[in-house]
XYZ file of C-alpha atoms in Angstrom:
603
model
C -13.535 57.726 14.843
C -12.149 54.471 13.214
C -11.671 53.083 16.948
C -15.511 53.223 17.870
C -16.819 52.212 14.130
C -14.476 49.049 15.051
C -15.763 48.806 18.382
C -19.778 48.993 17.284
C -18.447 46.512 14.728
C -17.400 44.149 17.016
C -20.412 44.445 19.392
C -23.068 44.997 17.430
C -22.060 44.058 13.715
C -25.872 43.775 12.361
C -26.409 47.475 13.961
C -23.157 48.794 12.180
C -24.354 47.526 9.041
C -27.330 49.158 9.267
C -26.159 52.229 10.129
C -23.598 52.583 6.968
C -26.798 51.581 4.941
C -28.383 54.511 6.169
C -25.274 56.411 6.281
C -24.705 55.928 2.675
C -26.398 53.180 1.316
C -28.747 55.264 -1.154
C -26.181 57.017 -3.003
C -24.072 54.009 -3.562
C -26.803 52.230 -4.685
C -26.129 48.875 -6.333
C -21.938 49.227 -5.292
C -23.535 49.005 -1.298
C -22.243 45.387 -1.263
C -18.624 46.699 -2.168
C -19.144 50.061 -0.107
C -19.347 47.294 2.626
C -16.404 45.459 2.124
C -14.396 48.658 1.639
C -15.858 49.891 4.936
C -15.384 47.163 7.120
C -11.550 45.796 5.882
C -10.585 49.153 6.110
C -11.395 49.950 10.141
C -9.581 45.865 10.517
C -6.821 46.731 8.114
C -4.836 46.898 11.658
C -3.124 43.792 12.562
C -4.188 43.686 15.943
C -7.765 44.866 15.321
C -8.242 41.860 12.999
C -7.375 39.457 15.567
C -9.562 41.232 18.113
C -12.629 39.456 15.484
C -13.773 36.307 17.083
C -12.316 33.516 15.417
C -14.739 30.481 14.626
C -12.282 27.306 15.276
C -12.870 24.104 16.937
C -11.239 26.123 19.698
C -14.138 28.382 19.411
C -16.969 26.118 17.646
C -20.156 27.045 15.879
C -22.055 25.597 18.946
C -20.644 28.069 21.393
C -20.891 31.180 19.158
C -23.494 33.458 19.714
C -25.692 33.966 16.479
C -25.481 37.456 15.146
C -21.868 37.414 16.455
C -18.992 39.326 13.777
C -16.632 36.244 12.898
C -13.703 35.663 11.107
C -13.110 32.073 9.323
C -10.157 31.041 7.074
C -11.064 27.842 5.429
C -10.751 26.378 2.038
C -13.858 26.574 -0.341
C -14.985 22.381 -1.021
C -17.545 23.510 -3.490
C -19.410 26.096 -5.056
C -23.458 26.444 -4.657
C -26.257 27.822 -6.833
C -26.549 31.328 -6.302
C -29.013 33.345 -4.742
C -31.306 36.113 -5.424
C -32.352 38.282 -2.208
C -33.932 41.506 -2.238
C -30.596 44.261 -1.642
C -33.245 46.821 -0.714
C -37.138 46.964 0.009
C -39.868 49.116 1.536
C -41.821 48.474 4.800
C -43.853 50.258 6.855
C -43.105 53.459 4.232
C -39.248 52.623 5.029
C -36.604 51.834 2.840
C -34.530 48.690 4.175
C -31.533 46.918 3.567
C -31.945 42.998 2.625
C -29.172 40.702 2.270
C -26.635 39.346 5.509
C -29.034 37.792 7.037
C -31.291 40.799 8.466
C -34.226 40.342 6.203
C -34.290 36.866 8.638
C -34.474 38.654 11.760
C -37.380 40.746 11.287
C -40.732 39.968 12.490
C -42.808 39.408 9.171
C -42.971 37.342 5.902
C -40.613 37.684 2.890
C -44.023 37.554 1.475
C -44.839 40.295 3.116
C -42.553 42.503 1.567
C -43.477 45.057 -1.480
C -41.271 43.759 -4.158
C -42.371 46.361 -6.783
C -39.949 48.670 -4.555
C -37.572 45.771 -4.124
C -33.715 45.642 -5.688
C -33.285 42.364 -6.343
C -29.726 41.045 -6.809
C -27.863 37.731 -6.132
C -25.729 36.528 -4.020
C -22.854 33.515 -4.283
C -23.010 30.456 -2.056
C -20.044 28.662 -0.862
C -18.889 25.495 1.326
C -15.975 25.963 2.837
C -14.465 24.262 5.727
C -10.953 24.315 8.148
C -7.694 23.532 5.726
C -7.402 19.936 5.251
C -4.457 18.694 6.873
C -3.348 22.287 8.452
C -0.482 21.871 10.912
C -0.808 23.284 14.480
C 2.114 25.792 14.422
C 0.301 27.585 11.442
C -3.264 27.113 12.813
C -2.100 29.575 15.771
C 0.320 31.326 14.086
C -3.008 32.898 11.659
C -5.659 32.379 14.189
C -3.996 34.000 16.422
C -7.137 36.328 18.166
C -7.009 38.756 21.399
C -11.073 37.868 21.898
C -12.445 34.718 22.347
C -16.274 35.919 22.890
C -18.028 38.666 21.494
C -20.924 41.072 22.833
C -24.450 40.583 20.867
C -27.964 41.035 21.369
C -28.882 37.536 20.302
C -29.275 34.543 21.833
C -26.045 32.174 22.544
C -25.910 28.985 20.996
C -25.455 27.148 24.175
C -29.604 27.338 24.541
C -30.248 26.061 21.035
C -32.623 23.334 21.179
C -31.074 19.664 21.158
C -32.091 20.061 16.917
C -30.373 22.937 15.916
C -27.403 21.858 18.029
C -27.444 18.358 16.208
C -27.633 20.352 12.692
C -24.780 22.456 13.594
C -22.021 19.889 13.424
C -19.812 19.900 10.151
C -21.073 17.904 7.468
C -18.405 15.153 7.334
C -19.047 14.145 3.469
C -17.071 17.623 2.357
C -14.272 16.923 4.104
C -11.331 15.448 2.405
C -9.811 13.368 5.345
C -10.879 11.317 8.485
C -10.814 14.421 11.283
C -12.574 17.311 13.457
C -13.179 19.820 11.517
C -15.442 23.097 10.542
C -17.581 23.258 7.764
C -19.549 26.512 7.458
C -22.431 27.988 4.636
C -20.751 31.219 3.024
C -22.646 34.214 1.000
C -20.914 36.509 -0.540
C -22.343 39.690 -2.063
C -19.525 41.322 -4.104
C -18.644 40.466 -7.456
C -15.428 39.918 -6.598
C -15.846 37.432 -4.508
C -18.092 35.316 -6.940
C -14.997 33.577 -8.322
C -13.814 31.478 -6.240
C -13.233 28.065 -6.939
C -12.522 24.556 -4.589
C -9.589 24.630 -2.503
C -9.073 28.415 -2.812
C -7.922 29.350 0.907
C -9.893 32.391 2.324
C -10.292 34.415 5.497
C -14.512 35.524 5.642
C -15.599 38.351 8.032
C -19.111 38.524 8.607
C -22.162 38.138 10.564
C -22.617 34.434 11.860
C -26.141 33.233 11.605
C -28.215 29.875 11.656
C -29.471 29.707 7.774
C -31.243 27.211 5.531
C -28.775 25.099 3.430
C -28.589 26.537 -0.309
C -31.674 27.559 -1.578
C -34.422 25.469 -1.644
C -36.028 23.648 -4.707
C -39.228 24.025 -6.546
C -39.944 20.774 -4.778
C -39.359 21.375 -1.428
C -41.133 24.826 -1.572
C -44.203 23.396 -3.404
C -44.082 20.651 -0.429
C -43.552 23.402 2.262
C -40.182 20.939 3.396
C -38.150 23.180 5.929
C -34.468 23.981 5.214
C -31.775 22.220 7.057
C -30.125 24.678 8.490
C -26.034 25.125 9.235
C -23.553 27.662 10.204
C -23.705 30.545 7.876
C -21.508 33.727 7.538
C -22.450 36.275 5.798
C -19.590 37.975 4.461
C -18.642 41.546 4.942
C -15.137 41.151 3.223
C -13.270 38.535 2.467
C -9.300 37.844 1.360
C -8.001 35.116 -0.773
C -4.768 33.399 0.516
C -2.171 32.340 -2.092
C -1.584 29.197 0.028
C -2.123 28.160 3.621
C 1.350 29.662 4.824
C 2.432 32.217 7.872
C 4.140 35.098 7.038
C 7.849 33.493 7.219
C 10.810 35.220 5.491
C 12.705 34.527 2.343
C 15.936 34.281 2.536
C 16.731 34.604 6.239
C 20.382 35.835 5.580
C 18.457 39.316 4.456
C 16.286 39.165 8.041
C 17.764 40.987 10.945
C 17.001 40.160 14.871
C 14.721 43.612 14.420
C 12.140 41.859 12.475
C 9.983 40.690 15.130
C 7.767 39.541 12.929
C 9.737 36.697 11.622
C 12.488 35.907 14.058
C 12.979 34.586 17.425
C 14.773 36.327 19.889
C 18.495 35.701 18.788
C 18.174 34.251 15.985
C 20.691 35.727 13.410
C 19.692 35.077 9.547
C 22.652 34.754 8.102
C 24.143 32.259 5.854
C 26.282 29.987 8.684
C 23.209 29.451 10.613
C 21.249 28.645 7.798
C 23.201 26.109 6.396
C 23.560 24.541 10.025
C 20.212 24.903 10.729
C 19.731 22.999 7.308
C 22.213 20.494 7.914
C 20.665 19.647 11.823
C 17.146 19.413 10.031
C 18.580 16.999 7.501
C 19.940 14.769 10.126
C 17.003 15.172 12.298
C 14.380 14.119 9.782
C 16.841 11.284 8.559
C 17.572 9.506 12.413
C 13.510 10.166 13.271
C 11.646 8.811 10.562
C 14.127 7.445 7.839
C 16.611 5.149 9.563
C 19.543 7.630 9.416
C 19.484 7.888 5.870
C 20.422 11.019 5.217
C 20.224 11.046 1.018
C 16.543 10.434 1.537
C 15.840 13.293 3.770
C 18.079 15.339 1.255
C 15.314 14.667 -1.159
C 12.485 15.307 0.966
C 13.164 18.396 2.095
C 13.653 19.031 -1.510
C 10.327 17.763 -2.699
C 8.719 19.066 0.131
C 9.095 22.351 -0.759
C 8.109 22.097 -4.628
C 5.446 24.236 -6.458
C 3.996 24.347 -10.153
C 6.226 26.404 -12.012
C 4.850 26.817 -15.209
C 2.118 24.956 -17.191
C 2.749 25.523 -20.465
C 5.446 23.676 -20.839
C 4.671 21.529 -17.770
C 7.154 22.168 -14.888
C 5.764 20.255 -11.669
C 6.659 19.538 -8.706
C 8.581 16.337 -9.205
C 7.866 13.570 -7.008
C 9.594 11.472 -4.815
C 9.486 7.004 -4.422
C 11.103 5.918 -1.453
C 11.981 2.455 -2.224
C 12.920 -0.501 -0.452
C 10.211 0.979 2.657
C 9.515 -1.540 4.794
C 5.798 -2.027 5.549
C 4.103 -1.542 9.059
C 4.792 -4.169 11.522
C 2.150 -6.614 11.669
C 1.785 -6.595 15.645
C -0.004 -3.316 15.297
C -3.616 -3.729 15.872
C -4.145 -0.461 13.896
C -2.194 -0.372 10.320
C -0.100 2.547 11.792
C 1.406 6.170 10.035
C 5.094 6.109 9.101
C 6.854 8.362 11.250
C 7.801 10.390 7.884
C 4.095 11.521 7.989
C 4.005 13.262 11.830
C 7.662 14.396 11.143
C 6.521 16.269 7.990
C 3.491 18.021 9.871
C 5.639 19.236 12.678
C 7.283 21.321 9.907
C 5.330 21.830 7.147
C 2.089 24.755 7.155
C -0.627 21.906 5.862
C 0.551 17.900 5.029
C -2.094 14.600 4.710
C -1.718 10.828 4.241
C -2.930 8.551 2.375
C -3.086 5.241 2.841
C -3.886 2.795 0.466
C -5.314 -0.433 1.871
C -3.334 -4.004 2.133
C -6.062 -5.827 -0.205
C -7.152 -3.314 -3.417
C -9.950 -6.068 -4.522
C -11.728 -5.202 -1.186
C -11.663 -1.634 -2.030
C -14.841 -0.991 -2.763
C -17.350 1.834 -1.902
C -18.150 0.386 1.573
C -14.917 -0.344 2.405
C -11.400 0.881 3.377
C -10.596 4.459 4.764
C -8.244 7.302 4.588
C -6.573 8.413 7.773
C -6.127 11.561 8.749
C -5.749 13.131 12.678
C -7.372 11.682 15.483
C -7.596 11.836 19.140
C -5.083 10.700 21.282
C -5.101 6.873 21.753
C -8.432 6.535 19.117
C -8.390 5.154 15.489
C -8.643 7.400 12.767
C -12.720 8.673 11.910
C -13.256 5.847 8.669
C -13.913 8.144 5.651
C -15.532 7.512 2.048
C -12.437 5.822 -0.006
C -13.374 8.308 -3.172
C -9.539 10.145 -4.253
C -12.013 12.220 -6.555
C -14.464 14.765 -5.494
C -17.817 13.910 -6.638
C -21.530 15.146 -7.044
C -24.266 13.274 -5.310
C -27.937 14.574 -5.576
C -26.389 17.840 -6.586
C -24.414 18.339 -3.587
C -20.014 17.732 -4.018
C -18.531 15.169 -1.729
C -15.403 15.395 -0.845
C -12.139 13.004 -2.204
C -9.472 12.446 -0.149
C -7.608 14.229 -2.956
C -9.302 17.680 -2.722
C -6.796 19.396 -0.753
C -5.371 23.056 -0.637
C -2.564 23.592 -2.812
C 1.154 23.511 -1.044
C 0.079 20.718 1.288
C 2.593 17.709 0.943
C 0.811 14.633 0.081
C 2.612 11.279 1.569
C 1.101 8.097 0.127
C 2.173 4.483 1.664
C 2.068 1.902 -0.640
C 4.505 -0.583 1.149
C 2.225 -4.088 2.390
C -0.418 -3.186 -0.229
C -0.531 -6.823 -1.884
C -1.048 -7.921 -5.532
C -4.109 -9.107 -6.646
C -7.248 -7.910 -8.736
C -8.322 -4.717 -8.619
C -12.031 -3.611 -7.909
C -13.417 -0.830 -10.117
C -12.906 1.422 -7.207
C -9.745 0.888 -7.145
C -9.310 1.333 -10.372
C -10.433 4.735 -10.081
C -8.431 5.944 -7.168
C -5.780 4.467 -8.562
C -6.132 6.419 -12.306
C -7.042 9.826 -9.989
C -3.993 9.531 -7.667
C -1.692 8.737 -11.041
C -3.234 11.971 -12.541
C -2.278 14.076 -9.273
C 1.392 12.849 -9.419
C 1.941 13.088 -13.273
C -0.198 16.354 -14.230
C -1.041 17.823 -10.920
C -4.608 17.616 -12.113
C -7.780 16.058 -10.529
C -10.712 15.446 -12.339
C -14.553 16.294 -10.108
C -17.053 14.088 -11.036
C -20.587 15.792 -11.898
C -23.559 14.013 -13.503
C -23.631 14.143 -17.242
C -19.529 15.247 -17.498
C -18.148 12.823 -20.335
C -14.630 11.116 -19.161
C -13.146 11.372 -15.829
C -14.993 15.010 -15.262
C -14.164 18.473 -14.553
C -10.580 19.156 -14.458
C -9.382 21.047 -11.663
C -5.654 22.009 -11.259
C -3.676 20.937 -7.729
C -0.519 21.731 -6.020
C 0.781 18.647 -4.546
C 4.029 17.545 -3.642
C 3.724 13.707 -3.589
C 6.279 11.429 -1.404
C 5.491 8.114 -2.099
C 6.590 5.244 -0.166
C 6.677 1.964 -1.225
C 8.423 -1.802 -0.928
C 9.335 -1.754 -4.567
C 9.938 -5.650 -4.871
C 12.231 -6.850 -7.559
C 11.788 -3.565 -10.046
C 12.531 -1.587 -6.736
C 9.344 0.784 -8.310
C 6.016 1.121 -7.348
C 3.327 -1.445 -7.845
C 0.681 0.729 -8.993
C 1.462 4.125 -9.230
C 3.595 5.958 -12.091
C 7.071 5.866 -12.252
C 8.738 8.823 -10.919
C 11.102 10.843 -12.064
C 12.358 10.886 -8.671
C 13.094 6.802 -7.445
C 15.569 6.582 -4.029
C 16.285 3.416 -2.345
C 15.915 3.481 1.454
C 19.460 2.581 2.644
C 18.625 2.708 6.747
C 21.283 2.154 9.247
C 22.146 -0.822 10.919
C 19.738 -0.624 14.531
C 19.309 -4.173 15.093
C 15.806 -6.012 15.228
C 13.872 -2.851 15.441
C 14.171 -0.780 12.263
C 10.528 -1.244 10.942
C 9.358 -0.265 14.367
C 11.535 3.150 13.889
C 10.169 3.738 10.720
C 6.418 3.484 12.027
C 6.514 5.724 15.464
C 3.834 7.261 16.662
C 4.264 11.683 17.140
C 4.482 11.095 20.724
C 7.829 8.939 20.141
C 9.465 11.469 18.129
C 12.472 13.228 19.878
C 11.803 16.561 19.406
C 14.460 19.107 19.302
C 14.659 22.147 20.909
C 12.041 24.862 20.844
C 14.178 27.587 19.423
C 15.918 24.642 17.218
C 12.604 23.598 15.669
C 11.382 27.231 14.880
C 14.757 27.708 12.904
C 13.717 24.401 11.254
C 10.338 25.806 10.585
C 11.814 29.367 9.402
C 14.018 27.475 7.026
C 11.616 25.002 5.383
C 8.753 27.581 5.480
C 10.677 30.467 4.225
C 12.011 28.365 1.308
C 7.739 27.673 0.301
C 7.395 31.594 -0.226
C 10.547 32.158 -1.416
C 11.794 32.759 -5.627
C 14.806 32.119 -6.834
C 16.392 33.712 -10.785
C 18.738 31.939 -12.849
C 20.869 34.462 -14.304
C 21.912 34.248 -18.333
C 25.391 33.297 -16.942
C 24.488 30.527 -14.967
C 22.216 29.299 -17.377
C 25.004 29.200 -19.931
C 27.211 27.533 -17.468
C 24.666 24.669 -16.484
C 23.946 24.251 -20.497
C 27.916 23.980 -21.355
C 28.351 21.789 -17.946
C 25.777 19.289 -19.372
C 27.435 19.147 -23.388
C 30.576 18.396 -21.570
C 29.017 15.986 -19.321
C 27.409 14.155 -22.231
C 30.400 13.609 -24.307
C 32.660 12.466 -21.475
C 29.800 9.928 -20.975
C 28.957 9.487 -24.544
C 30.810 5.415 -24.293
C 28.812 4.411 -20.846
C 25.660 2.829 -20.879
C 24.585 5.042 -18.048
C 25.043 8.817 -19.978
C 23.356 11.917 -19.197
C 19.875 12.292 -20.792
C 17.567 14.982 -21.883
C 15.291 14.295 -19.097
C 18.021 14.179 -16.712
C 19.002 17.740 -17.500
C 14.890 18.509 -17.244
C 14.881 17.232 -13.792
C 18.272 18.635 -12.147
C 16.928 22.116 -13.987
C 13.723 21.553 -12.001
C 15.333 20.302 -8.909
C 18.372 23.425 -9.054
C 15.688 26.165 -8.287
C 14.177 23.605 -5.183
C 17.884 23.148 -3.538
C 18.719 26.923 -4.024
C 15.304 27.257 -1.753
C 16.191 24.872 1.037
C 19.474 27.147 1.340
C 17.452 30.716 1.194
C 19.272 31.781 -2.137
C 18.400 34.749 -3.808
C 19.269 32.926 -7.464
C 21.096 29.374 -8.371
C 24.535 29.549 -8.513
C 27.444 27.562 -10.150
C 27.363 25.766 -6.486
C 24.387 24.973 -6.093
C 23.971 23.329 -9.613
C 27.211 21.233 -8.761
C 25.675 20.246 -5.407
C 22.315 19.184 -7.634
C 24.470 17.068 -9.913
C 25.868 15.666 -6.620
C 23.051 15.040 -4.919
C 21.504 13.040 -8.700
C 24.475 11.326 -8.983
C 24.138 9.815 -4.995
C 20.684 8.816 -6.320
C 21.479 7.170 -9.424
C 24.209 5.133 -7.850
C 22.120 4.017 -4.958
C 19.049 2.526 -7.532
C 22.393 0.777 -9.695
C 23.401 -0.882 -6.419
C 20.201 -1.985 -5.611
């Protein structure tokens, strides 16, 4: 029974609907839109049945799906519309009907037409949501991964669309946060819980894929008689919320066994040897390919990489990370090229982005500069609005380069960025990016919002890279509470060029070596870790002992200090897949500080 409901569902999705309306749409009344939801997750609750749902991808674009197709898209919601109000039910032709996910559209007569004395009138939310920002292509088909690429409807492909509605299908690039391909898609939802979600919430919609109006339209535009434009819609069946944009890796990997075929590769073995190898080789490997051998710094990124808000109230962040002493990009480049850090990072990492603040701030203006993200092989990067800040322009939210979905590891590039006035712009970006590192906050701009706007919380990991000059800090952004040198090996004339290689330089390692890199650096992003009473007594009595051996040095043991290690403990214990922070691992944190500090007094 659930095998053909699934099957008419795939094939003929509007027909289903319509058939569990009159099934039992009149006894559930105004609950219908939840019936629905229940209805359909249930008969996809099977893995495999979920991915038989055509995905809609850039693998499998709006403008080749057929309209009245049953879609899945996982995207992040870029902003929130007015909603609207649609008739649930109404009668024609003596009939009682079902309204709502796009039917009402298909049907041969008015909405004027209808009898709305008989009508039950509800609303409906409106979303935009587009692909993740930033989303890295191991995780992409890791989650999209779909048995069906095409899907069997009675209406009309897209591939005859007139020339029009094929121009007014592509994404709208203004809501999208950096300089690449995307999707951007219309979402209604009709369930009330799914009327709460907020920008850069990651979801996965199933629903009927249509050709709708934009939003709904104003008293202007309907007293003129102005047409829609109209976009990809999906109205949604049911939808689920992600936590973050993250594949179902395992935490820790010594617990795993070569069984779980969900999570391992054949012959790997969790335990704790090859996890601390497999740690150690990733080290190296990030530390010869993108940091000039320095292995201290790759220590810390892997650390930082792998941060998450903690708590609020009191404020523990993610703490961020200045590489110092980062040479900037060679000027024989006729593009201003990514550090190697930045393609390294997305090869392991579910979602990462750059950002790349331009050589001459006073030019920054609203015309100029961009900020790079993906691009085609051998093409510059798409140019993109230079706004960090989302912001509302005739009551539609563009994009900032800073709206992105929490977990993804921000790396900014300060280093050849030269002094010099700053435009207002600049200004700006520069107050919204300082906001993101020190609060993990970033502020939407709307019309009529007093100060720096609507305050939306974020989930960034920042690694900032920078040339430091003679403070060995960063020009413009805030001091963090994490500052590292760059100590690169000797390599001869060539070490900026190593630090500024394109992804198809990189050496990569070997297939089954990189998963385990993957596994270990993934795994650690959905792992927890406790610290016991015990420990937390030890680390307290290791730091009053600590302090008053260092009580005559200039350089002693602060507050803060112990605030930061305590932040930092819980972050190493991920990287090696513990279960809680031990006495170890807090001596290998007061190691790995201690490196640190001595590296900025040499410098």
């Amino acid at each position: 029974m659930v095998s053909l409901a699934r099957s008419e569902a795939l094939t003929t999705p509007a027909k289903a609907l319509d058939d569990l309306f009159y099934e039992q749409g009149e006894r559930a009344g105004d609950e219908f839109p939840s019936l629905v939801a229940t209805h359909f997750d249930q008969i996809f609750k099977d893995e495999d049945a979920f991915n038989g749902i055509q995905v809609l991808s850039l693998d499998c674009p709006p403008i080749t799906t057929p309209s009245g197709s049953l879609v899945r898209f996982r995207g992040m919601i870029q902003s929130t519309m007015s909603n609207e109000i649609f008739p649930l039910t109404y009668e024609h032709e003596d009939m009682t009907k079902l309204g709502g996910w796009g039917l009402v559209d298909k049907l041969e007569f008015r909405m004027d037409e209808m009898d709305h004395r008989d009508s039950t009138l509800t609303d409906r939310s409106v979303y935009w949501a587009v692909s993740v920002p930033g989303e890295s292509a191991f995780i992409t088909e890791a989650l999209d991964d779909t048995r069906s690429t095409s899907s069997t409807t009675d209406s009309k492909p897209s591939e005859v669309l007139p020339e029009l509605e094929r121009e007014i299908m592509k994404a709208q690039p203004h809501k999208f946060p950096i300089a690449s391909k995307h999707i951007g898609v219309q979402v209604k939802t009709y369930t009330k819980d799914t009327s709460a979600f907020k920008p850069t919430d990651i979801v996965t919609f199933v629903g009927l894929f249509m050709i709708d109006g934009l939003g709904p339209p104003s008293l202007e535009d309907m007293n003129n008689n102005k047409e829609p434009d109209f976009v990809p819609t999906i109205h949604v069946f049911f939808a689920r919320l992600h936590p973050k944009t993250i594949a179902p890796f395992v935490y820790p990997l010594r617990l795993s066994t070569p069984s779980d075929e969900a999570y391992q590769v054949e012959g790997y073995q969790g335990c704790l040897d090859s996890v601390l190898n497999d740690r150690t080789e990733l080290i190296s490997w990030i530390a010869e390919e993108a940091l000039g051998g320095d292995q201290l710094a790759a220590e810390w990124v892997i650390t930082v990489a792998v941060a998450r808000v903690y708590s609020r109230h009191p404020d523990v962040l993610p703490p961020a990370l200045t590489i110092s002493s980062f040479p900037p990009p060679p000027k024989v480049a006729t593009t201003r090229p990514k550090p190697t850090l930045a393609h390294v990072l997305a090869l392991l990492l579910p979602a990462t982005a750059f950002l790349d603040l331009p050589k001459n701030l006073s030019a920054w203006s609203d015309e100029g500069g961009h900020v790079s993200g993906s691009s085609e092989a051998g093409k510059p990067p798409l140019p993109q609005a230079v706004h960090f800040a989302p912001r509302s322009v005739d009551e539609d939210l563009h994009s900032g380069a800073l709206q992105l979905a929490p977990g993804t590891v921000l790396t900014i590039l300060e280093a050849g960025v030269e002094e010099g006035v700053l435009s207002s712009q600049a200004v700006e970006n520069l107050q919204t990016l300082r906001s993101v590192i020190r609060t993990q906050t970033l502020h939407y701009k709307y019309p009529f919002s007093s100060g720096l706007g609507f305050e939306f919380h974020t989930e960034l990991p920042c690694i900032v890279l920078c040339e430091g000059g003679k403070t060995g800090r960063s020009l413009f952004l805030p001091d963090n509470e994490v500052t590292l040198p760059l100590c690169p090996k000797a390599s001869g004339g060539d070490k900026e060029y190593n630090l500024y290689r394109g992804a198809s330089d990189i050496k990569l390692p070997p297939g089954d070596k990189l998963e385990g890199f993957r596994r270990l650096i993934c795994g650690a992003l959905v792992g927890d870790v406790k610290v016991t009473q015990a420990v937390g007594k030890y680390i307290q009595a290791d730091f009053v002992k600590e302090r008053s051996e260092g009580a005559s040095k200039p350089s002693t043991i602060t507050p803060d200090d112990l605030r930061l290690r305590m932040n930092v403990v819980r972050l190493l214990a991920l990287t090696h897949h513990e279960a809680e922070v031990t006495e170890d691992i807090w001596n290998k944190v007061k190691a790995l500080d201690e490196a640190r500090r001595s590296r900025l007094k040499r410098s």
